[in-house]
Amino acid sequence: MTTASAPSPSDASTRSSSDKLKDAVIRLAGNSQDGIQTVGGFLARLAGRTAQEVMTYMTIPSTISGGPSIFQVHIGSGEVLSPGDDADFLVAFYQHSYKDHISSLRDGGVCIYDTDEVEPDLTDRRFTFIGIPITTTTIEALGGSARDRGKNMFVLGLLTSIFDLSREKLTAIIDRQFGKKNESVLRNAMLAFDAGYSYPISESLGRDYGIAPGTMEGDHRIATDGNQMMTCGLLAAGVRYGAGYPITPWSPIMESLRSELPKYGGLFVQGEDELAAVSIALGMAYSGHLAVTGSSGPGLSLKMEALSYAVMAELPLIVINVQRGGPSTGLPTSVEQSDLLQAIYGSHGDAPRVVLAPQDVEDCFYIALEAGRIARKYSVPVIILSDQAISSRIEAFAEPNLDEFMVEAELDIAPRDESFKPYPLDGLTRHAPPGTPLTGGIYPVVTGLEHDEWGHPTANPELHQKMTARRRNKLIALAEEIAEPEIYGDAEGDSLLVGWGSTYGPIREAVDRMRSNGEKVGAMQIRHLNPLPNGLDKSFARFSRVAVIEINGSGLYGCGQLATLLRARYCDPRIQSVTKTDGLAFKIREIVAGVENLKNNA
Amino acid sequence: MSTAAPSPPEKLTKKMLTADHPTWCPGCGDFAVLAAFYKVLEKLQIPHEKIVTIAGIGCSSRFPYFVNSHGLHYIHGRALPLATGISLSRPDVHVFAFGGDGDGFSIGGNHLDHCARKNVNLTYVIMDNSVYGLTKMQTSPTSPIGYKSKTDPTGAIDQPVNPMRKLVASGASFVARTHASQVKHMMEMFERAIKHPGFSVVEVLSECVIFYPGAFDNSIPRKGGEFEVIDERKWDETSEDESRHDVTDFSAAMRLSEEASPGKFGTYYEVDRPSKNVLEQKWIDDSKAKLGGASDKEVLQARFNQMK
Ligand SMILES: Cc1ncc(C[n+]2csc(CCOP(=O)(O)OP(=O)(O)O)c2C)c(N)n1
Ligand code: SF4
Ligand SMILES: [Mg+2]
């Protein structure tokens, strides 16, 4: 928690806007059935409406019957890049919530606990403890009959008053969410909310925790999670067809596409398994559409044979992989970035395909557009590596301008004449989808066998050589169009921190922290992982050390997966690895310590 | 790409449909299947550019190369989901899938069940030779117990799949069985299958003369076998009609599939059930109607507005 002016949270409160907080990290700890996710969602959407920044982080048990769950919200009036290392506020619903999460509270932080459930160690002088009978107060507010439902709304009201959030805007959001269901649900929600809002907590707090108004530009701001933004990106990219099979954390994308696509005249099919799903999607692609399939690690493995086919037949396809902890069923609801090498190399044969990774929730939209553009232009499968963290966390950001980005879905079945050649050695791939009249009278057969320029199977050694090169050269040509990633922070100096995917925010915060300590450090986020952008070595050369930060194992030879690739490409021993596999997103201090460690071992 | 105005549709001929000379062994049953397919297409006069021929991997699955039409030669066992993607996203074209017994009943067995139950609008022809031909004589899921192959040198020991039982049970809305040595019957079954709205599947006994010669002799009359065609109910209100096979009767179709080898040939099952294509299109139409002509951009903008 940082304040606009100096006073530390323990200072006495004065209500002047100059000492309003710039940001705060709030962790709600309870069970999954308590609806704390809902509260987090409301807070995030509120931030979007009040030009504040927000980033959330949540854990949900992988079992349906519930279990411990947390939702952490980082709200700020300026840029917020990570869910925050330590919480300023902990709301503990149960004894286990208190026990498991008190260590996430920073020194001087505030622990609000439900006196009906929790007995904290009040002698712990590091924290301010505020006990509130959350359960009984909520039950009283709801007229005594509603068991312990509504505790989440009570806490939301409490937080609204503590942080001086806009009650008016928040109730409008609640109204829209619950009003749809029915009157009594909305009434109960508001009763609980108001009970929390009017609870006399300010006396116990001892200071003002109001968050300063937001500085983020524009009123066109939206708040949502990565899976939803990916869905929107696909829709904007002109994807109208797709197929998938459910798996956490990919399922929300396929569920959204299933209900959204019919509105666009399209269709998403639930296949009997991932082999069927990728094949159905390839059938749609062969039919002349931009199609999508997706999964998480285990399902991506099942799609590998078909993806090799797509490379050989040069069919465009977007493949989403929302990574989770592996191998095997692994950690289904935890974050990990360990599918990079599978995405690039997982198929048999020389099967070059494009691999991209969004860096935050907002970027899911733009990466989907980029995937669509590349798939169309180069007639190649494009894998998007999202991850569990991006998929589920909520961020607020500027709404994309659809006038600029919306791509028309078109089907080209205009007649082709006798010069039609799907795989010209000197040009781009162009298929003739079913329904296209071939005026020369010869129809094309798309095949996974090696073939000549017309697609006729051949085992001619020279042609296999040339066609293998042709498939590779498409990606080499693509690399030429990719802009070199910008460097954040210092453009030269001691350490360059390189990341991909959801580590973007924490890496930037780590750079800020290290620079404020006088170090010369920069950060580079790579969104195009295969092919890599050209010219990275020029940036690398300006630093004494290139620290590749990724959430995966350090491998047999001491390098994470991207570090391995960068080393293979540049043969540069300055490229080193900071990795971890605890199933959690990187904390800022872990990144700082990791880089520090590289320095000390140099 | 030509910009010339489309010329009036030419009459579809066998010649136009003929592509490369098939690479099958001389005498392979699959030649007759190909010839029958040409003839039926010629008869039905489907516009040339709307014919799509799909297959997996196997000798039989080389089929698309021998038909001059849009086609795709896919991977082993997955022709049906691929064909599903075409059928659902391009209701304007006619999708034909071909393949062998290994492709359809073994590696692709699960896809077959699901494509059938979903009643995807396409026609699937299984060329059953009771052996793996392309990979040179391994046991297939329809090889009978005792068949000596390279993977069962002392004779197959596993209970084979009963194709008709599996197909009827799968929920396919049209199921027929025919024989590559009976061209007229084959054509009749293909024509009915193609005209059937929804998922239609035809099993063709098609001999592999190299690895399983004589496999179907007991259903070839000139080799002493019996080719018995199902006597279908005519609904002519005669008393003998009672004993004829009602193709809409699921239990009767299942009973027919239990008959001992060589069994009967013809249409086992045929019902009208809305195809997935029709049901999905209804959802699309209903969704579109609710939006009152909003453009794609407006629909997506509305979604963004929900996130504010
Ligand atoms: C994934 C995969 N596994 C195995 C093979 C090898 N393979 C090709 S065709 C075939 C069996 C073909 O048998 P069937 O489907 O009965 O066709 P037939 O050759 O008899 O017409 C096998 C095992 C393959 N191509 N791909
Ligand atoms: S091996 Fe058998 S199935 Fe294959 S082409 Fe020859 S005869 Fe036909
Ligand atoms: Mg076979």
Short mmCIF file of C-alpha atoms in Angstrom, two decimals, chain A residues 135-310:
data_model
loop_
_atom_site.label_atom_id
_atom_site.label_comp_id
_atom_site.label_asym_id
_atom_site.label_seq_id
_atom_site.Cartn_x
_atom_site.Cartn_y
_atom_site.Cartn_z
CA THR A 135 -22.16 -14.10 10.29
CA THR A 136 -24.63 -12.95 12.96
CA THR A 137 -24.83 -9.39 11.68
CA THR A 138 -25.59 -10.65 8.19
CA ILE A 139 -28.26 -13.04 9.48
CA GLU A 140 -29.86 -10.25 11.49
CA ALA A 141 -29.82 -7.95 8.50
CA LEU A 142 -31.55 -10.55 6.36
CA GLY A 143 -34.23 -11.22 8.96
CA GLY A 144 -32.69 -14.20 10.62
CA SER A 145 -33.79 -16.83 8.13
CA ALA A 146 -31.14 -16.85 5.46
CA ARG A 147 -28.49 -19.05 7.09
CA ASP A 148 -25.10 -17.52 6.43
CA ARG A 149 -25.77 -16.48 2.85
CA GLY A 150 -24.97 -12.87 2.12
CA LYS A 151 -21.75 -12.63 4.14
CA ASN A 152 -19.99 -11.73 0.93
CA MET A 153 -22.29 -8.77 0.34
CA PHE A 154 -21.87 -7.67 3.95
CA VAL A 155 -18.11 -7.64 3.46
CA LEU A 156 -18.48 -5.78 0.19
CA GLY A 157 -20.44 -3.07 2.01
CA LEU A 158 -17.77 -2.96 4.68
CA LEU A 159 -14.99 -2.54 2.13
CA THR A 160 -16.96 0.12 0.28
CA SER A 161 -17.10 2.23 3.42
CA ILE A 162 -13.48 1.54 4.44
CA PHE A 163 -12.02 2.49 1.07
CA ASP A 164 -14.51 5.24 0.38
CA LEU A 165 -15.60 3.58 -2.87
CA SER A 166 -18.55 4.85 -4.85
CA ARG A 167 -21.59 3.33 -3.22
CA GLU A 168 -23.76 4.64 -5.99
CA LYS A 169 -21.81 3.04 -8.81
CA LEU A 170 -21.41 -0.18 -6.90
CA THR A 171 -25.11 -0.54 -6.21
CA ALA A 172 -25.78 0.03 -9.90
CA ILE A 173 -23.46 -2.88 -10.72
CA ILE A 174 -25.09 -5.08 -8.06
CA ASP A 175 -28.47 -4.14 -9.37
CA ARG A 176 -27.55 -5.23 -12.88
CA GLN A 177 -26.07 -8.51 -11.72
CA PHE A 178 -28.77 -9.63 -9.30
CA GLY A 179 -31.71 -7.72 -10.72
CA LYS A 180 -31.64 -10.15 -13.63
CA LYS A 181 -32.24 -13.10 -11.31
CA ASN A 182 -35.10 -11.89 -9.18
CA GLU A 183 -36.32 -9.24 -6.85
CA SER A 184 -35.77 -11.08 -3.58
CA VAL A 185 -32.20 -12.03 -4.42
CA LEU A 186 -31.47 -8.38 -5.14
CA ARG A 187 -33.24 -7.23 -1.98
CA ASN A 188 -31.29 -9.61 0.23
CA ALA A 189 -28.03 -8.66 -1.44
CA MET A 190 -28.70 -4.99 -0.80
CA LEU A 191 -29.79 -5.59 2.82
CA ALA A 192 -26.54 -7.37 3.54
CA PHE A 193 -24.55 -4.77 1.63
CA ASP A 194 -26.09 -1.88 3.56
CA ALA A 195 -25.54 -3.64 6.88
CA GLY A 196 -21.85 -3.85 6.03
CA TYR A 197 -21.74 -0.33 4.68
CA SER A 198 -23.23 1.19 7.80
CA TYR A 199 -21.26 -0.96 10.22
CA PRO A 200 -19.33 1.43 12.49
CA ILE A 201 -15.85 0.36 11.56
CA SER A 202 -14.06 3.69 11.14
CA GLU A 203 -13.51 4.05 14.90
CA SER A 204 -11.60 0.81 15.04
CA LEU A 205 -9.53 1.61 11.98
CA GLY A 206 -7.86 4.67 13.37
CA ARG A 207 -7.16 6.26 9.99
CA ASP A 208 -8.66 6.96 6.60
CA TYR A 209 -8.15 4.34 3.97
CA GLY A 210 -10.00 6.08 1.18
CA ILE A 211 -8.48 5.40 -2.23
CA ALA A 212 -7.75 8.41 -4.38
CA PRO A 213 -9.83 8.83 -7.52
CA GLY A 214 -8.47 7.06 -10.58
CA THR A 215 -6.15 8.67 -13.08
CA MET A 216 -6.67 6.19 -15.88
CA GLU A 217 -7.83 7.92 -19.03
CA GLY A 218 -11.24 7.81 -20.62
CA ASP A 219 -14.65 6.61 -19.62
CA HIS A 220 -14.62 3.71 -22.11
CA ARG A 221 -13.25 1.19 -19.69
CA ILE A 222 -14.24 -2.41 -19.19
CA ALA A 223 -13.39 -4.98 -16.55
CA THR A 224 -13.24 -8.67 -17.26
CA ASP A 225 -11.04 -11.77 -17.18
CA GLY A 226 -8.66 -13.20 -19.74
CA ASN A 227 -10.90 -16.00 -20.96
CA GLN A 228 -13.69 -13.55 -21.71
CA MET A 229 -11.31 -11.18 -23.46
CA MET A 230 -9.90 -14.04 -25.52
CA THR A 231 -13.43 -14.91 -26.59
CA CYS A 232 -14.06 -11.29 -27.61
CA GLY A 233 -10.77 -11.20 -29.50
CA LEU A 234 -11.71 -14.31 -31.45
CA LEU A 235 -15.10 -12.85 -32.30
CA ALA A 236 -13.50 -9.60 -33.47
CA ALA A 237 -10.92 -11.55 -35.49
CA GLY A 238 -13.71 -13.03 -37.59
CA VAL A 239 -13.72 -16.48 -36.00
CA ARG A 240 -17.19 -17.89 -36.59
CA TYR A 241 -16.62 -21.62 -36.17
CA GLY A 242 -14.85 -23.83 -33.69
CA ALA A 243 -14.85 -27.01 -31.65
CA GLY A 244 -13.51 -28.05 -28.27
CA TYR A 245 -13.76 -30.42 -25.35
CA PRO A 246 -14.12 -29.21 -21.76
CA ILE A 247 -11.11 -28.89 -19.47
CA THR A 248 -10.15 -26.41 -16.76
CA PRO A 249 -9.18 -23.58 -17.27
CA TRP A 250 -10.07 -23.53 -21.00
CA SER A 251 -13.78 -24.39 -20.63
CA PRO A 252 -15.10 -20.84 -20.07
CA ILE A 253 -13.86 -19.88 -23.54
CA MET A 254 -15.68 -22.73 -25.23
CA GLU A 255 -18.80 -22.14 -23.14
CA SER A 256 -18.85 -18.49 -24.20
CA LEU A 257 -18.19 -19.29 -27.84
CA ARG A 258 -20.92 -21.92 -27.79
CA SER A 259 -23.52 -19.36 -26.74
CA GLU A 260 -22.09 -16.36 -28.57
CA LEU A 261 -21.31 -17.73 -32.03
CA PRO A 262 -24.93 -18.40 -33.09
CA LYS A 263 -25.55 -14.66 -32.68
CA TYR A 264 -22.93 -14.14 -35.37
CA GLY A 265 -24.38 -16.82 -37.63
CA GLY A 266 -21.64 -19.24 -36.57
CA LEU A 267 -21.32 -22.35 -34.49
CA PHE A 268 -19.15 -23.97 -31.84
CA VAL A 269 -19.26 -27.75 -31.49
CA GLN A 270 -18.53 -29.79 -28.38
CA GLY A 271 -16.58 -32.79 -29.64
CA GLU A 272 -16.41 -36.23 -28.02
CA ASP A 273 -12.73 -35.65 -27.22
CA GLU A 274 -9.87 -33.38 -28.22
CA LEU A 275 -8.96 -35.47 -31.25
CA ALA A 276 -12.46 -34.95 -32.55
CA ALA A 277 -12.46 -31.27 -31.56
CA VAL A 278 -9.31 -30.39 -33.47
CA SER A 279 -10.52 -32.45 -36.42
CA ILE A 280 -13.92 -30.77 -36.50
CA ALA A 281 -12.18 -27.39 -36.36
CA LEU A 282 -9.87 -28.43 -39.19
CA GLY A 283 -12.90 -29.45 -41.21
CA MET A 284 -14.25 -25.94 -40.69
CA ALA A 285 -10.89 -24.45 -41.67
CA TYR A 286 -10.74 -26.60 -44.80
CA SER A 287 -14.26 -25.35 -45.53
CA GLY A 288 -12.89 -21.84 -45.85
CA HIS A 289 -13.54 -20.42 -42.38
CA LEU A 290 -11.25 -19.04 -39.73
CA ALA A 291 -11.81 -21.65 -37.02
CA VAL A 292 -10.67 -22.18 -33.45
CA THR A 293 -10.07 -25.10 -31.15
CA GLY A 294 -8.55 -25.03 -27.71
CA SER A 295 -7.77 -26.86 -24.52
CA SER A 296 -5.28 -27.01 -21.68
CA GLY A 297 -2.07 -29.04 -21.57
CA PRO A 298 -3.46 -32.61 -21.63
CA GLY A 299 -5.85 -31.77 -24.43
CA LEU A 300 -3.18 -29.97 -26.42
CA SER A 301 -1.20 -33.21 -26.33
CA LEU A 302 -4.15 -35.04 -27.87
CA LYS A 303 -4.34 -32.52 -30.69
CA MET A 304 -0.74 -32.94 -31.73
CA GLU A 305 -1.17 -35.43 -34.58
CA ALA A 306 -3.84 -33.27 -36.19
CA LEU A 307 -1.72 -30.14 -35.76
CA SER A 308 1.07 -31.84 -37.64
CA TYR A 309 -1.47 -32.50 -40.39
CA ALA A 310 -2.49 -28.83 -40.37
#
